[in-house]
Short mmCIF file of C-alpha atoms in Angstrom, two decimals:
data_model
loop_
_atom_site.label_atom_id
_atom_site.label_comp_id
_atom_site.label_asym_id
_atom_site.label_seq_id
_atom_site.Cartn_x
_atom_site.Cartn_y
_atom_site.Cartn_z
CA MET A 1 14.68 -6.07 4.27
CA PHE A 2 16.67 -8.07 1.73
CA CYS A 3 15.88 -5.66 -1.06
CA HIS A 4 17.27 -2.61 0.89
CA SER A 5 20.45 -4.35 1.67
CA TRP A 6 20.77 -5.28 -2.02
CA ILE A 7 20.28 -1.61 -3.03
CA ILE A 8 22.96 -0.47 -0.64
CA ARG A 9 25.40 -3.14 -1.80
CA ARG A 10 24.74 -2.21 -5.43
CA THR A 11 25.26 1.52 -4.71
CA LYS A 12 28.72 0.79 -3.39
CA GLY A 13 29.65 -0.85 -6.72
CA GLY A 14 29.23 2.44 -8.54
CA GLU A 15 25.89 2.15 -10.34
CA THR A 16 24.11 4.87 -8.49
CA LYS A 17 21.55 6.03 -11.01
CA SER A 18 19.87 2.72 -11.65
CA THR A 19 19.91 1.70 -8.05
CA LEU A 20 18.40 5.03 -6.99
CA ARG A 21 15.74 4.57 -9.58
CA VAL A 22 14.88 1.19 -8.31
CA PHE A 23 14.82 2.62 -4.67
CA ARG A 24 12.41 5.42 -5.77
CA LEU A 25 10.23 2.81 -7.52
CA GLN A 26 10.16 0.65 -4.36
CA ASN A 27 9.33 3.62 -2.26
CA TYR A 28 6.56 4.57 -4.62
CA LEU A 29 5.03 1.12 -4.60
CA PHE A 30 5.10 1.01 -0.89
CA LEU A 31 3.36 4.35 -0.59
CA ASN A 32 0.77 3.21 -3.24
CA ARG A 33 0.07 0.05 -1.42
CA LEU A 34 -0.34 1.98 1.86
CA VAL A 35 -2.90 4.36 0.34
CA LEU A 36 -4.77 1.51 -1.18
CA LEU A 37 -4.93 -0.31 2.13
CA LEU A 38 -6.22 2.83 3.81
CA ALA A 39 -8.81 3.34 1.12
CA ILE A 40 -10.13 -0.25 1.62
CA PHE A 41 -10.05 0.05 5.35
CA ASN A 42 -12.08 3.32 5.21
CA TYR A 43 -14.68 1.70 2.84
CA VAL A 44 -15.06 -1.21 5.21
CA LEU A 45 -15.51 1.10 8.20
CA TYR A 46 -18.05 3.03 6.03
CA ILE A 47 -20.09 0.00 5.36
CA TYR A 48 -19.96 -1.38 8.83
CA TYR A 49 -20.49 1.74 10.91
CA ILE A 50 -22.64 4.05 8.74
CA LYS A 51 -24.68 1.60 6.78
CA GLY A 52 -24.31 -1.15 9.40
CA ARG A 53 -26.89 0.41 11.76
CA ASP A 54 -29.63 -1.06 9.62
CA GLY A 55 -29.01 -4.80 9.16
CA ALA A 56 -30.96 -4.92 5.72
CA GLU A 57 -28.68 -2.18 4.35
CA LEU A 58 -25.56 -4.10 5.43
CA ARG A 59 -26.56 -7.20 3.68
CA VAL A 60 -27.41 -5.23 0.54
CA GLY A 61 -23.90 -3.66 0.67
CA LEU A 62 -22.09 -6.92 1.04
CA LYS A 63 -23.66 -8.63 -1.93
#
């Protein structure tokens, strides 16, 4: 990743606090995105496999 190499390069320059804060922020955003994708994936699975047994219920769920 380009961002991670930039962080390592900036840390060698001596600005450790700001770069570590940026790294923590990127790590948090990555975890947040992962949790969001898992939630969307679980919702889609719920619609298709639990409500999808009845075709009419699936059509109502997708509207």
